mmCIF file of C-alpha atoms in Angstrom:
data_model
loop_
_atom_site.group_PDB
_atom_site.id
_atom_site.type_symbol
_atom_site.label_atom_id
_atom_site.label_comp_id
_atom_site.label_asym_id
_atom_site.label_seq_id
_atom_site.Cartn_x
_atom_site.Cartn_y
_atom_site.Cartn_z
ATOM 1 C CA MET A 1 31.843 -27.057 -17.140
ATOM 2 C CA ASN A 2 35.716 -26.632 -18.246
ATOM 3 C CA ILE A 3 37.425 -23.368 -17.390
ATOM 4 C CA ASN A 4 36.619 -21.448 -20.441
ATOM 5 C CA LYS A 5 32.989 -22.729 -19.796
ATOM 6 C CA ILE A 6 33.053 -20.832 -17.036
ATOM 7 C CA LEU A 7 35.222 -17.784 -17.551
ATOM 8 C CA VAL A 8 32.560 -17.354 -21.107
ATOM 9 C CA ALA A 9 29.285 -17.541 -18.268
ATOM 10 C CA ALA A 10 31.331 -15.058 -16.250
ATOM 11 C CA LEU A 11 31.212 -12.639 -18.464
ATOM 12 C CA ALA A 12 28.201 -12.782 -19.838
ATOM 13 C CA SER A 13 26.903 -12.470 -16.131
ATOM 14 C CA ALA A 14 28.829 -9.326 -15.191
ATOM 15 C CA ALA A 15 27.854 -7.526 -18.517
ATOM 16 C CA LEU A 16 24.322 -7.966 -18.534
ATOM 17 C CA ILE A 17 24.928 -6.368 -14.809
ATOM 18 C CA PHE A 18 27.067 -3.748 -15.874
ATOM 19 C CA THR A 19 24.198 -2.810 -17.818
ATOM 20 C CA ALA A 20 21.267 -2.687 -15.864
ATOM 21 C CA CYS A 21 22.971 -0.650 -14.046
ATOM 22 C CA SER A 22 24.235 1.284 -16.239
ATOM 23 C CA LYS A 23 20.921 2.214 -16.963
ATOM 24 C CA ASN A 24 19.357 2.962 -13.838
ATOM 25 C CA GLU A 25 22.849 5.207 -13.657
ATOM 26 C CA ALA A 26 21.339 7.026 -16.949
ATOM 27 C CA GLU A 27 18.172 7.337 -16.002
ATOM 28 C CA GLY A 28 18.762 8.370 -12.177
ATOM 29 C CA ILE A 29 16.586 5.580 -10.800
ATOM 30 C CA ALA A 30 18.231 4.617 -8.324
ATOM 31 C CA PRO A 31 17.912 0.442 -6.712
ATOM 32 C CA ALA A 32 15.136 0.232 -4.450
ATOM 33 C CA THR A 33 16.954 -0.938 -1.286
ATOM 34 C CA SER A 34 19.493 2.383 -1.849
ATOM 35 C CA LEU A 35 16.488 4.955 -1.825
ATOM 36 C CA SER A 36 16.785 7.173 0.848
ATOM 37 C CA ILE A 37 13.211 9.363 2.183
ATOM 38 C CA ASN A 38 13.395 12.949 3.286
ATOM 39 C CA VAL A 39 10.031 14.327 4.287
ATOM 40 C CA HIS A 40 10.053 18.372 4.820
ATOM 41 C CA ASP A 41 6.696 20.458 6.015
ATOM 42 C CA SER A 42 7.087 24.623 4.063
ATOM 43 C CA GLY A 43 4.302 26.283 6.822
ATOM 44 C CA TYR A 44 0.802 27.250 6.786
ATOM 45 C CA VAL A 45 0.336 31.027 4.499
ATOM 46 C CA SER A 46 -0.684 33.475 5.795
ATOM 47 C CA THR A 47 -4.164 34.407 4.423
ATOM 48 C CA GLU A 48 -2.894 38.449 4.675
ATOM 49 C CA THR A 49 1.252 38.091 3.401
ATOM 50 C CA ARG A 50 0.998 35.605 0.904
ATOM 51 C CA THR A 51 3.996 33.980 2.168
ATOM 52 C CA GLU A 52 4.587 30.240 3.774
ATOM 53 C CA GLU A 53 5.377 31.144 7.678
ATOM 54 C CA GLN A 54 8.254 28.798 9.590
ATOM 55 C CA GLY A 55 6.759 29.326 13.018
ATOM 56 C CA PHE A 56 3.579 27.483 11.345
ATOM 57 C CA ALA A 57 5.632 24.376 10.014
ATOM 58 C CA THR A 58 5.372 20.816 11.015
ATOM 59 C CA ARG A 59 9.074 19.740 11.949
ATOM 60 C CA PHE A 60 9.405 16.200 12.294
ATOM 61 C CA VAL A 61 10.490 13.998 15.268
ATOM 62 C CA THR A 62 11.768 11.138 16.114
ATOM 63 C CA GLY A 63 8.531 8.833 16.631
ATOM 64 C CA ASP A 64 6.846 11.090 13.785
ATOM 65 C CA ARG A 65 5.306 8.374 11.155
ATOM 66 C CA ILE A 66 3.455 8.750 7.350
ATOM 67 C CA GLY A 67 2.534 6.064 4.747
ATOM 68 C CA ILE A 68 3.899 6.039 1.389
ATOM 69 C CA TYR A 69 1.924 4.298 -0.687
ATOM 70 C CA ALA A 70 3.616 3.391 -4.454
ATOM 71 C CA VAL A 71 1.961 2.894 -7.485
ATOM 72 C CA LYS A 72 2.715 1.303 -11.313
ATOM 73 C CA ASP A 73 1.789 0.847 -14.270
ATOM 74 C CA GLY A 74 -1.774 1.910 -12.872
ATOM 75 C CA ALA A 75 -2.130 -0.177 -9.621
ATOM 76 C CA VAL A 76 -0.862 -0.188 -6.346
ATOM 77 C CA VAL A 77 2.242 -2.686 -5.684
ATOM 78 C CA VAL A 78 3.038 -0.785 -1.741
ATOM 79 C CA GLU A 79 0.340 0.081 -0.013
ATOM 80 C CA ASN A 80 -0.055 1.996 3.639
ATOM 81 C CA ALA A 81 3.395 1.732 4.666
ATOM 82 C CA LEU A 82 4.458 2.852 7.069
ATOM 83 C CA PHE A 83 7.532 4.805 7.962
ATOM 84 C CA LYS A 84 9.227 5.823 11.139
ATOM 85 C CA ALA A 85 10.917 8.654 12.130
ATOM 86 C CA GLU A 86 14.545 7.657 13.749
ATOM 87 C CA ALA A 87 17.441 10.248 15.099
ATOM 88 C CA ALA A 88 20.383 9.476 12.826
ATOM 89 C CA ASN A 89 23.287 11.591 12.636
ATOM 90 C CA GLY A 90 21.795 14.500 14.203
ATOM 91 C CA LYS A 91 19.325 14.124 11.854
ATOM 92 C CA VAL A 92 15.631 12.676 11.201
ATOM 93 C CA ALA A 93 16.183 9.368 9.378
ATOM 94 C CA TRP A 94 12.826 7.389 8.296
ATOM 95 C CA ILE A 95 12.792 4.086 8.432
ATOM 96 C CA ASN A 96 11.462 0.345 7.602
ATOM 97 C CA ASP A 97 13.463 -2.007 7.143
ATOM 98 C CA LYS A 98 10.714 -4.449 6.165
ATOM 99 C CA VAL A 99 9.510 -2.682 2.661
ATOM 100 C CA GLU A 100 11.603 -2.237 -0.504
ATOM 101 C CA LEU A 101 10.480 0.717 -2.534
ATOM 102 C CA PRO A 102 10.382 0.004 -5.996
ATOM 103 C CA ALA A 103 11.820 3.373 -7.628
ATOM 104 C CA ASP A 104 10.580 2.475 -11.078
ATOM 105 C CA ALA A 105 6.334 3.673 -8.966
ATOM 106 C CA LYS A 106 5.180 7.266 -8.982
ATOM 107 C CA PHE A 107 5.099 7.747 -4.743
ATOM 108 C CA PHE A 108 2.652 9.606 -2.146
ATOM 109 C CA ALA A 109 2.872 9.777 1.296
ATOM 110 C CA TYR A 110 0.656 11.146 4.496
ATOM 111 C CA TYR A 111 0.716 12.227 7.681
ATOM 112 C CA PRO A 112 -0.261 11.534 10.472
ATOM 113 C CA TYR A 113 -0.013 7.558 10.126
ATOM 114 C CA THR A 114 -3.354 5.345 10.491
ATOM 115 C CA ASP A 115 -3.604 1.545 9.807
ATOM 116 C CA ARG A 116 -6.169 0.979 7.912
ATOM 117 C CA LEU A 117 -5.958 1.358 4.327
ATOM 118 C CA GLU A 118 -7.589 3.701 2.177
ATOM 119 C CA ASP A 119 -9.273 4.546 -0.565
ATOM 120 C CA VAL A 120 -7.621 5.741 -3.296
ATOM 121 C CA ASN A 121 -6.826 6.726 -6.188
ATOM 122 C CA ALA A 122 -4.338 4.602 -8.064
ATOM 123 C CA THR A 123 -4.567 6.584 -11.428
ATOM 124 C CA ALA A 124 -3.852 10.048 -10.020
ATOM 125 C CA ALA A 125 -1.439 12.555 -10.988
ATOM 126 C CA THR A 126 -1.041 14.500 -7.561
ATOM 127 C CA ALA A 127 -1.351 13.905 -4.437
ATOM 128 C CA GLU A 128 -4.917 15.483 -3.474
ATOM 129 C CA GLU A 129 -6.245 13.425 -6.125
ATOM 130 C CA PHE A 130 -4.481 10.121 -5.050
ATOM 131 C CA PHE A 131 -5.935 10.699 -1.324
ATOM 132 C CA SER A 132 -9.280 12.552 -2.254
ATOM 133 C CA LYS A 133 -11.651 10.321 0.364
ATOM 134 C CA LYS A 134 -9.806 10.458 2.896
ATOM 135 C CA ILE A 135 -9.362 14.113 2.869
ATOM 136 C CA ALA A 136 -13.030 14.545 2.071
ATOM 137 C CA ALA A 137 -13.289 12.405 5.350
ATOM 138 C CA TRP A 138 -10.782 13.873 7.293
ATOM 139 C CA ASP A 139 -12.639 16.311 10.128
ATOM 140 C CA PRO A 140 -10.577 17.438 12.831
ATOM 141 C CA ALA A 141 -11.654 17.336 16.145
ATOM 142 C CA VAL A 142 -12.218 19.886 17.956
ATOM 143 C CA GLU A 143 -10.236 19.100 21.730
ATOM 144 C CA GLN A 144 -7.178 19.871 19.944
ATOM 145 C CA GLN A 145 -5.293 21.516 23.355
ATOM 146 C CA ALA A 146 -2.384 18.583 23.025
ATOM 147 C CA GLN A 147 0.524 18.767 20.620
ATOM 148 C CA VAL A 148 0.199 14.751 19.889
ATOM 149 C CA LEU A 149 -3.531 15.471 18.777
ATOM 150 C CA TYR A 150 -2.803 19.293 17.422
ATOM 151 C CA THR A 151 -0.713 17.356 14.832
ATOM 152 C CA GLY A 152 -2.814 14.627 15.526
ATOM 153 C CA ALA A 153 -5.472 17.174 13.692
ATOM 154 C CA ASP A 154 -2.730 18.046 11.020
ATOM 155 C CA LEU A 155 -3.233 15.791 7.491
ATOM 156 C CA MET A 156 -0.639 16.304 4.970
ATOM 157 C CA VAL A 157 -0.128 15.142 1.132
ATOM 158 C CA ALA A 158 2.694 14.813 -0.939
ATOM 159 C CA THR A 159 3.633 13.423 -4.329
ATOM 160 C CA GLY A 160 6.973 12.530 -4.634
ATOM 161 C CA GLU A 161 9.911 13.255 -6.321
ATOM 162 C CA LEU A 162 13.009 11.011 -6.356
ATOM 163 C CA SER A 163 16.479 12.347 -7.403
ATOM 164 C CA GLN A 164 19.476 10.281 -7.916
ATOM 165 C CA THR A 165 19.113 8.134 -4.509
ATOM 166 C CA VAL A 166 16.713 10.471 -1.998
ATOM 167 C CA LEU A 167 13.093 10.920 -2.040
ATOM 168 C CA SER A 168 11.311 13.919 -1.494
ATOM 169 C CA PHE A 169 8.383 14.479 0.382
ATOM 170 C CA LYS A 170 7.077 17.909 -0.008
ATOM 171 C CA MET A 171 3.714 17.907 2.776
ATOM 172 C CA ALA A 172 1.015 19.637 2.126
ATOM 173 C CA HIS A 173 -1.455 20.795 4.404
ATOM 174 C CA GLN A 174 -5.164 19.817 4.022
ATOM 175 C CA MET A 175 -6.666 21.927 7.195
ATOM 176 C CA SER A 176 -7.279 24.997 7.953
ATOM 177 C CA LEU A 177 -5.211 26.827 9.990
ATOM 178 C CA MET A 178 -7.565 29.529 12.855
ATOM 179 C CA LEU A 179 -5.073 31.110 15.283
ATOM 180 C CA PHE A 180 -6.689 33.260 17.784
ATOM 181 C CA LYS A 181 -4.684 36.248 19.623
ATOM 182 C CA LEU A 182 -5.989 37.479 23.270
ATOM 183 C CA PRO A 183 -4.759 40.899 24.251
ATOM 184 C CA ALA A 184 -0.610 39.794 26.193
ATOM 185 C CA ASP A 185 -2.100 39.557 29.815
ATOM 186 C CA ALA A 186 -4.920 38.247 28.896
ATOM 187 C CA SER A 187 -5.610 34.730 32.128
ATOM 188 C CA SER A 188 -8.356 32.292 32.335
ATOM 189 C CA VAL A 189 -9.006 31.622 28.650
ATOM 190 C CA THR A 190 -11.877 30.365 28.092
ATOM 191 C CA PHE A 191 -13.444 29.123 25.129
ATOM 192 C CA GLU A 192 -17.407 27.740 25.279
ATOM 193 C CA GLU A 193 -17.583 24.421 22.505
ATOM 194 C CA ILE A 194 -13.734 23.851 21.506
ATOM 195 C CA ASN A 195 -10.965 23.196 22.919
ATOM 196 C CA PRO A 196 -7.492 25.518 20.712
ATOM 197 C CA TYR A 197 -3.587 24.093 21.016
ATOM 198 C CA GLN A 198 -2.334 27.305 23.275
ATOM 199 C CA THR A 199 1.201 28.010 22.245
ATOM 200 C CA ALA A 200 4.106 31.505 21.349
ATOM 201 C CA GLU A 201 1.376 32.744 18.669
ATOM 202 C CA GLY A 202 -1.448 32.286 20.149
ATOM 203 C CA PHE A 203 -4.384 29.905 19.892
ATOM 204 C CA ARG A 204 -4.386 27.174 17.084
ATOM 205 C CA LEU A 205 -7.019 25.114 15.450
ATOM 206 C CA LEU A 206 -6.957 23.530 12.662
ATOM 207 C CA VAL A 207 -10.504 23.197 10.906
ATOM 208 C CA LYS A 208 -11.837 21.968 7.369
ATOM 209 C CA PRO A 209 -10.777 24.639 4.519
ATOM 210 C CA GLY A 210 -13.923 27.629 5.072
ATOM 211 C CA THR A 211 -15.822 25.801 7.817
ATOM 212 C CA SER A 212 -17.453 28.914 9.716
ATOM 213 C CA LEU A 213 -17.552 28.373 13.869
ATOM 214 C CA ASP A 214 -19.261 31.301 16.087
ATOM 215 C CA LEU A 215 -17.402 31.382 18.390
ATOM 216 C CA THR A 216 -17.740 33.031 22.993
ATOM 217 C CA GLY A 217 -15.771 32.307 25.714
ATOM 218 C CA SER A 218 -13.913 34.424 28.020
ATOM 219 C CA PHE A 219 -10.556 35.871 29.497
ATOM 220 C CA LYS A 220 -10.006 38.617 32.187
ATOM 221 C CA VAL A 221 -6.614 40.766 32.397
ATOM 222 C CA ALA A 222 -8.634 43.937 35.017
ATOM 223 C CA LYS A 223 -11.559 42.239 35.061
ATOM 224 C CA PRO A 224 -13.583 39.520 33.194
ATOM 225 C CA GLU A 225 -14.199 40.016 29.761
ATOM 226 C CA LEU A 226 -16.574 37.726 27.412
ATOM 227 C CA PHE A 227 -16.307 37.607 23.012
ATOM 228 C CA SER A 228 -18.402 35.952 20.699
ATOM 229 C CA PHE A 229 -17.849 36.662 17.280
ATOM 230 C CA THR A 230 -18.357 33.921 13.583
ATOM 231 C CA ALA A 231 -15.232 32.642 13.242
ATOM 232 C CA LYS A 232 -14.474 32.227 9.432
ATOM 233 C CA ALA A 233 -11.746 29.456 8.080
ATOM 234 C CA ALA A 234 -9.398 30.800 5.012
ATOM 235 C CA ASP A 235 -8.675 27.779 1.637
ATOM 236 C CA LYS A 236 -6.761 24.881 2.793
ATOM 237 C CA GLY A 237 -2.465 24.788 3.675
ATOM 238 C CA GLU A 238 -3.809 28.656 4.606
ATOM 239 C CA TYR A 239 -3.850 30.351 8.314
ATOM 240 C CA LYS A 240 -5.892 33.747 9.981
ATOM 241 C CA THR A 241 -5.750 35.169 12.842
ATOM 242 C CA PHE A 242 -8.545 36.788 15.020
ATOM 243 C CA ASN A 243 -7.625 38.960 17.633
ATOM 244 C CA ILE A 244 -9.455 38.995 19.991
ATOM 245 C CA ARG A 245 -10.011 42.552 22.483
#
């Protein structure tokens, strides 16, 4: 091949690359290898104030894991890809070096990650529809006394939003949160048949939306006190406070 033919071929290749890049930039689509993942949670909504409470939002930290699905033309092309949170420049970066996410796809994510493949709805428009069978089958255990058990019961899903090079997931809680508050000076607190997670706000328990629990237990202030009542959970993504006196 002479020099002129080589030059023509090189120019043609450069034109194709420039055209593809220009098209992607015009459509706001980023190459798969340059996508960065952003995951956040606004928190549970109070049934009393109807506002999102930051104190009830999950702050994702190093070691947290989410699963991501990508769908193109009604077919799953990336299935349950594990992305793990790692520290990066004082922030959290979501990493999977073995998976490339196609920029021209729909994305759905869930937390916490499990290694089993889900029965998903590939034609769904929202994460709730996409993971509908997973959500319906989710049944939190009543043993939530440790943080790892509590967060492990907190099912969240999100539909991805792509903006330039950032793929964002705003996680929505699919369970309901019960918050049990006792007198500030209460000690020796015992719940029968459940083990909620104790925080500064009170005792938390995640349950399926609309669940009713017949609760009994005891605590001590000046003397031992018994309590017994029925607690009915709020809707998904909401928390309800139960004052125990």
